[in-house]
Short mmCIF file of C-alpha atoms and ligand atoms in Angstrom, two decimals:
data_model
loop_
_atom_site.label_atom_id
_atom_site.label_comp_id
_atom_site.label_asym_id
_atom_site.label_seq_id
_atom_site.Cartn_x
_atom_site.Cartn_y
_atom_site.Cartn_z
CA MET A 1 -12.03 74.82 -43.44
CA PRO A 2 -10.05 77.87 -43.35
CA ASP A 3 -9.24 80.81 -45.78
CA GLN A 4 -6.75 79.70 -48.21
CA ILE A 5 -4.25 82.96 -47.37
CA PHE A 6 -1.14 81.52 -47.79
CA ALA A 7 -2.19 79.41 -50.25
CA GLY A 8 1.52 78.95 -52.85
CA ARG A 9 3.74 81.10 -49.49
CA THR A 10 6.56 78.46 -47.80
CA VAL A 11 7.08 79.41 -43.14
CA VAL A 12 9.97 78.56 -41.70
CA VAL A 13 8.55 77.59 -38.07
CA THR A 14 11.55 77.11 -35.27
CA GLY A 15 10.41 74.81 -32.23
CA GLY A 16 8.30 73.38 -34.32
CA GLY A 17 8.37 69.76 -33.46
CA THR A 18 6.27 70.77 -30.11
CA GLY A 19 4.46 73.53 -28.13
CA ILE A 20 3.63 77.14 -29.30
CA GLY A 21 6.07 75.45 -32.17
CA ARG A 22 3.97 73.06 -33.74
CA ALA A 23 0.63 73.84 -33.39
CA THR A 24 1.67 77.09 -35.80
CA ALA A 25 3.17 75.43 -38.40
CA LEU A 26 -0.47 73.45 -38.39
CA ALA A 27 -1.63 76.09 -38.12
CA PHE A 28 -0.17 78.16 -41.38
CA ALA A 29 -0.25 74.22 -43.50
CA ALA A 30 -4.26 75.00 -42.90
CA GLN A 31 -4.30 77.69 -44.37
CA GLY A 32 -3.20 76.97 -47.36
CA ALA A 33 0.49 76.69 -46.90
CA THR A 34 2.39 74.64 -49.47
CA THR A 35 5.23 74.30 -47.54
CA VAL A 36 5.99 74.94 -44.31
CA ILE A 37 9.72 73.60 -42.60
CA ILE A 38 10.38 73.21 -39.02
CA CYS A 39 13.35 72.57 -37.04
CA GLY A 40 14.32 71.24 -33.37
CA ARG A 41 16.92 69.36 -32.39
CA ARG A 42 14.07 65.67 -31.25
CA LYS A 43 13.67 64.23 -35.11
CA GLU A 44 11.31 62.60 -33.61
CA ARG A 45 9.30 64.88 -32.29
CA LEU A 46 9.71 66.86 -35.86
CA ASP A 47 8.42 63.21 -38.37
CA GLN A 48 5.79 63.64 -35.77
CA VAL A 49 4.15 67.14 -36.81
CA ALA A 50 5.33 65.62 -40.14
CA ALA A 51 2.87 63.33 -40.04
CA GLU A 52 0.39 65.36 -39.41
CA HIS A 53 0.44 67.10 -43.03
CA PRO A 54 1.86 67.27 -45.96
CA ALA A 55 3.04 70.79 -46.28
CA VAL A 56 5.11 70.09 -43.03
CA VAL A 57 8.40 69.79 -44.01
CA PRO A 58 11.58 68.18 -40.92
CA VAL A 59 15.11 69.58 -40.57
CA ALA A 60 16.69 68.49 -37.32
CA ALA A 61 18.39 71.85 -36.26
CA ASP A 62 20.56 72.91 -34.44
CA VAL A 63 18.71 76.68 -33.57
CA THR A 64 22.15 77.70 -32.11
CA GLU A 65 24.28 76.57 -34.94
CA GLU A 66 25.58 77.92 -37.78
CA ALA A 67 25.24 74.72 -38.77
CA GLY A 68 21.22 74.29 -37.87
CA ALA A 69 20.38 77.37 -39.77
CA GLU A 70 22.96 76.72 -42.31
CA ALA A 71 20.47 73.28 -43.20
CA LEU A 72 17.22 75.57 -42.49
CA ALA A 73 18.02 77.92 -45.54
CA HIS A 74 20.14 74.78 -47.60
CA GLU A 75 16.67 74.28 -47.29
CA VAL A 76 14.15 77.55 -48.36
CA ARG A 77 16.55 77.00 -51.85
CA GLU A 78 15.98 73.10 -52.51
CA ARG A 79 11.75 74.61 -52.66
CA GLY A 80 12.51 77.22 -54.98
CA GLY A 81 14.61 80.18 -52.65
CA ALA A 82 11.79 82.65 -51.22
CA LEU A 83 10.44 82.39 -48.10
CA ASP A 84 7.19 84.18 -47.04
CA VAL A 85 7.04 83.68 -43.38
CA LEU A 86 9.55 83.23 -40.61
CA VAL A 87 8.75 82.73 -37.44
CA HIS A 88 10.92 82.01 -33.91
CA SER A 89 9.87 79.57 -31.25
CA ALA A 90 12.97 77.44 -30.87
CA GLY A 91 13.04 78.67 -26.87
CA VAL A 92 13.92 76.94 -23.30
CA PHE A 93 12.80 78.29 -20.17
CA ARG A 94 15.41 78.35 -16.53
CA PHE A 95 13.54 79.57 -13.86
CA THR A 96 16.58 79.53 -11.53
CA PRO A 97 17.36 81.81 -8.65
CA LEU A 98 20.33 84.29 -8.91
CA GLY A 99 21.89 82.71 -6.29
CA ALA A 100 22.10 79.67 -8.92
CA LEU A 101 23.20 80.65 -12.16
CA GLY A 102 25.95 79.79 -13.47
CA PRO A 103 27.70 80.59 -17.10
CA ASP A 104 26.34 77.75 -18.66
CA LEU A 105 22.74 78.66 -18.10
CA VAL A 106 23.17 82.08 -19.04
CA ARG A 107 24.93 80.45 -21.72
CA GLU A 108 21.73 78.31 -23.25
CA VAL A 109 19.11 80.52 -22.05
CA LEU A 110 20.96 83.45 -24.17
CA ASP A 111 22.28 81.38 -26.89
CA THR A 112 19.14 79.02 -27.51
CA ASN A 113 16.46 81.76 -27.48
CA LEU A 114 18.29 85.35 -28.81
CA VAL A 115 20.46 84.11 -30.01
CA GLY A 116 19.49 81.63 -32.05
CA PRO A 117 16.41 84.10 -33.66
CA LEU A 118 19.34 86.04 -34.87
CA ILE A 119 22.00 83.96 -36.33
CA VAL A 120 18.77 81.76 -38.25
CA THR A 121 16.99 85.23 -39.02
CA ARG A 122 20.39 86.89 -40.35
CA HIS A 123 21.38 82.94 -42.85
CA LEU A 124 17.10 83.43 -44.18
CA LEU A 125 17.11 86.79 -44.24
CA PRO A 126 18.36 87.30 -48.49
CA TYR A 127 15.08 84.28 -48.88
CA LEU A 128 13.00 86.94 -46.48
CA LEU A 129 14.40 89.81 -48.86
CA ALA A 130 13.08 88.31 -52.24
CA GLN A 131 9.62 87.74 -51.04
CA ARG A 132 9.42 90.90 -49.32
CA GLY A 133 7.96 88.13 -46.34
CA ASN A 134 7.80 88.90 -42.77
CA ILE A 135 9.21 87.59 -39.44
CA VAL A 136 7.27 86.82 -36.44
CA LEU A 137 8.65 86.11 -33.02
CA VAL A 138 7.39 83.91 -29.89
CA SER A 139 9.09 86.00 -26.73
CA SER A 140 6.67 86.66 -23.77
CA ARG A 141 5.34 88.34 -21.65
CA ALA A 142 8.33 87.67 -19.02
CA GLY A 143 9.79 90.69 -21.30
CA HIS A 144 8.47 93.67 -20.70
CA ASN A 145 7.05 92.53 -17.56
CA PRO A 146 9.59 89.94 -15.77
CA GLY A 147 8.86 87.72 -11.98
CA PRO A 148 11.27 86.70 -9.49
CA GLY A 149 13.38 83.61 -10.62
CA GLN A 150 13.22 84.49 -13.79
CA SER A 151 15.89 86.35 -15.06
CA VAL A 152 18.17 85.35 -17.51
CA TYR A 153 14.81 84.26 -19.51
CA ALA A 154 13.51 88.25 -19.15
CA ALA A 155 16.79 89.09 -20.46
CA SER A 156 16.95 87.17 -23.41
CA LYS A 157 13.05 87.73 -24.23
CA ALA A 158 13.42 91.89 -23.27
CA GLY A 159 16.17 91.47 -26.14
CA VAL A 160 13.38 89.72 -28.31
CA HIS A 161 11.56 93.28 -27.40
CA SER A 162 14.69 95.22 -28.97
CA LEU A 163 15.39 92.69 -32.32
CA THR A 164 11.66 92.76 -33.07
CA ARG A 165 11.27 97.08 -33.39
CA SER A 166 15.27 97.17 -34.53
CA TRP A 167 14.77 94.86 -37.07
CA ALA A 168 10.90 96.29 -37.84
CA ALA A 169 12.97 99.70 -38.54
CA GLU A 170 16.01 98.42 -40.23
CA LEU A 171 13.50 96.29 -43.06
CA ALA A 172 11.09 98.07 -43.62
CA ALA A 173 12.85 100.28 -46.66
CA HIS A 174 12.87 96.16 -48.22
CA GLY A 175 8.86 95.73 -47.28
CA VAL A 176 10.42 93.77 -44.52
CA ARG A 177 8.04 93.35 -41.09
CA VAL A 178 8.49 92.53 -37.61
CA ASN A 179 6.55 91.49 -35.27
CA ALA A 180 6.50 89.86 -31.79
CA VAL A 181 4.08 87.65 -30.13
CA ALA A 182 4.00 88.04 -25.83
CA PRO A 183 2.81 84.93 -24.52
CA GLY A 184 1.83 84.84 -20.79
CA PHE A 185 1.46 81.42 -19.70
CA VAL A 186 0.77 78.47 -21.82
CA ARG A 187 -0.03 74.66 -21.47
CA THR A 188 3.11 73.66 -23.13
CA GLU A 189 5.97 70.86 -22.24
CA ALA A 190 7.94 74.05 -21.15
CA PHE A 191 7.77 72.99 -18.42
CA GLU A 192 8.12 69.51 -17.78
CA ALA A 193 11.10 69.84 -19.79
CA ASN A 194 11.78 72.44 -17.38
CA GLY A 195 12.73 69.68 -14.28
CA LEU A 196 8.07 69.88 -12.56
CA THR A 197 6.54 67.34 -12.62
CA PRO A 198 2.75 67.28 -14.34
CA GLN A 199 1.75 67.42 -10.39
CA GLN A 200 4.13 70.83 -9.32
CA VAL A 201 2.96 72.12 -13.05
CA GLU A 202 -1.09 71.91 -12.35
CA GLY A 203 0.02 73.93 -8.81
CA LEU A 204 1.32 76.65 -10.72
CA PHE A 205 -0.68 76.73 -13.62
CA ASP A 206 -3.09 76.83 -9.87
CA ALA A 207 -1.02 79.06 -8.36
CA VAL A 208 -0.53 81.80 -11.70
CA THR A 209 -4.45 81.73 -13.31
CA ALA A 210 -5.53 83.67 -9.14
CA GLY A 211 -3.40 86.60 -11.33
CA ILE A 212 -4.49 86.20 -14.33
CA PRO A 213 -8.10 88.71 -14.70
CA LEU A 214 -9.40 86.65 -17.57
CA GLY A 215 -9.02 83.72 -15.21
CA ARG A 216 -7.02 80.88 -17.11
CA VAL A 217 -3.85 79.86 -17.93
CA ALA A 218 -3.39 79.61 -21.81
CA ASP A 219 -3.39 76.79 -24.67
CA VAL A 220 -1.66 77.01 -27.80
CA ASP A 221 -5.00 78.02 -30.06
CA ASP A 222 -4.99 81.26 -27.91
CA ILE A 223 -1.34 81.68 -28.74
CA THR A 224 -0.37 80.98 -32.63
CA PRO A 225 -4.08 82.98 -34.73
CA TRP A 226 -2.44 85.84 -33.66
CA ILE A 227 1.05 84.82 -34.84
CA THR A 228 -0.85 83.54 -37.92
CA GLU A 229 -2.93 87.14 -38.24
CA LEU A 230 0.65 88.82 -38.63
CA ALA A 231 1.99 87.38 -41.19
CA ARG A 232 -1.80 87.83 -43.13
CA PRO A 233 -1.23 90.50 -45.59
CA THR A 234 -4.09 92.06 -43.40
CA ALA A 235 -1.62 93.06 -41.09
CA SER A 236 0.54 94.97 -43.82
CA LEU A 237 1.46 97.92 -42.43
CA VAL A 238 1.25 96.41 -38.93
CA THR A 239 5.90 96.22 -37.36
CA GLY A 240 7.76 97.18 -34.59
CA GLN A 241 4.70 95.48 -32.83
CA ILE A 242 4.78 93.07 -29.99
CA VAL A 243 1.08 91.91 -28.96
CA THR A 244 0.96 90.79 -25.49
CA VAL A 245 -1.38 86.94 -24.92
CA ASP A 246 -1.48 86.46 -21.08
CA GLY A 247 -4.99 86.97 -19.73
CA GLY A 248 -5.07 89.86 -19.07
CA MET A 249 -1.89 90.79 -16.27
CA ASP A 250 -0.64 93.07 -17.54
CA THR A 251 -3.53 95.16 -17.26
CA GLY A 252 -2.10 94.67 -13.68
CA ALA A 253 -5.90 94.92 -11.88
CA ASP A 254 -6.67 92.77 -9.34
CA PRO A 255 -8.26 89.77 -10.72
CA ALA A 256 -9.24 89.45 -6.17
CA GLY A 257 -11.31 93.04 -7.34
CA GLN A 258 -9.32 93.28 -3.30
CA GLU A 259 -6.49 96.93 -4.48
CA GLY A 260 -7.90 99.38 -3.00
N1 LIG B 301 4.62 78.25 -22.61
C1 LIG B 301 4.73 79.23 -21.98
O1 LIG B 301 4.16 79.13 -20.80
C2 LIG B 301 5.44 79.79 -22.00
C3 LIG B 301 5.30 81.96 -22.63
C4 LIG B 301 5.58 82.60 -23.51
C5 LIG B 301 6.78 82.16 -23.61
N2 LIG B 301 6.60 81.25 -24.67
C6 LIG B 301 7.76 80.87 -25.00
O2 LIG B 301 7.43 80.54 -26.87
C7 LIG B 301 8.49 79.27 -27.12
C8 LIG B 301 7.80 77.67 -27.38
O3 LIG B 301 7.70 77.19 -26.00
P1 LIG B 301 6.66 76.45 -25.87
O4 LIG B 301 6.07 76.69 -24.40
O5 LIG B 301 6.03 75.75 -27.00
O6 LIG B 301 7.99 75.24 -25.46
P2 LIG B 301 8.24 73.52 -25.69
O7 LIG B 301 7.61 72.80 -26.50
O8 LIG B 301 9.27 73.35 -24.78
O9 LIG B 301 9.12 74.17 -27.33
C9 LIG B 301 9.87 74.88 -28.14
C10 LIG B 301 10.44 74.31 -28.62
O10 LIG B 301 11.88 74.82 -29.34
C11 LIG B 301 12.78 73.48 -29.16
N3 LIG B 301 15.03 74.54 -28.93
C12 LIG B 301 14.55 73.94 -27.88
N4 LIG B 301 15.97 74.22 -28.45
C13 LIG B 301 16.88 74.48 -29.31
C14 LIG B 301 17.49 74.67 -29.82
N5 LIG B 301 18.98 75.16 -29.91
N6 LIG B 301 17.25 74.93 -31.61
C15 LIG B 301 16.06 74.06 -32.04
N7 LIG B 301 14.36 74.48 -31.25
C16 LIG B 301 15.30 74.18 -29.99
C17 LIG B 301 12.20 72.31 -28.77
O11 LIG B 301 12.97 71.31 -29.63
P3 LIG B 301 13.97 70.12 -29.59
O12 LIG B 301 14.45 70.76 -28.09
O13 LIG B 301 13.54 68.64 -29.56
O14 LIG B 301 15.22 71.09 -29.81
C18 LIG B 301 10.65 72.91 -28.61
O15 LIG B 301 10.42 72.60 -29.02
C19 LIG B 301 9.79 79.78 -26.49
O16 LIG B 301 10.56 80.77 -27.09
C20 LIG B 301 8.94 80.10 -25.17
O17 LIG B 301 9.61 80.69 -24.68
C21 LIG B 301 6.52 79.91 -23.72
#
């Protein structure tokens, strides 16, 4: 059994119904968190996660709407008004070539990935300040190393990196830390949600694996330990940091060893 370092703590995880957010919520619960409030728009997915651990509290909420953020704040107040950790994992990928980018797609990606964390953090900030809590944002390697067809997604995640550093500077005086984890490729439903068939997803992962020095696409369990680690008291002097978990893609190494 893992240590119970988060015993007595309250955690909010956006996007907690699936993927990295789901695994993160369950990891905090396994490490003793008393309450782990998760949100997403699909209530049935949230309920499935809540059925896996009694600490998990599902709240159907859209992070792009003030009402969604307020629903999270209401749940925090109902449980004592103290928030120790806020994880922003809600997000959407939309890989689209420049010529096919329409304003609706741009707004969807920026609203979800950039405006969502802003709205939710603003609503939950009083409860974080009260606890000298901390924030972990799930950004992406694309935020500092964008590839083709990713321009708006990468811009949204570059914005998340800026939020991380700016909030870290702004909130340090209040004892609130802010960090981000920037994954490379991770096996989640996000790729099917982007319109790819399971076969196309496997084809994509095969293709990108050739460019990953450590030789494999990540699973959610490669990512969540870094999120919980940044939230732990052992990280009490760590803020404004972006931890990249991408199998070494950022090293620029040529996995085939063929670069001059
Ligand atoms: N998978 C990767 O390769 C990868 C790589 C780098 C970064 N990331 C980042 O990791 C985070 C989690 O993604 P994932 O891979 O775990 O994908 P995922 O399983 O699709 O998770 C995304 C979650 O966000 C929720 N969500 C989307 N829009 C929302 C909204 N407006 N309001 C509330 N919740 C919303 C979704 O739930 P509903 O649809 O039910 O609302 C879903 O549970 C994202 O920020 C993503 O950009 C992923």
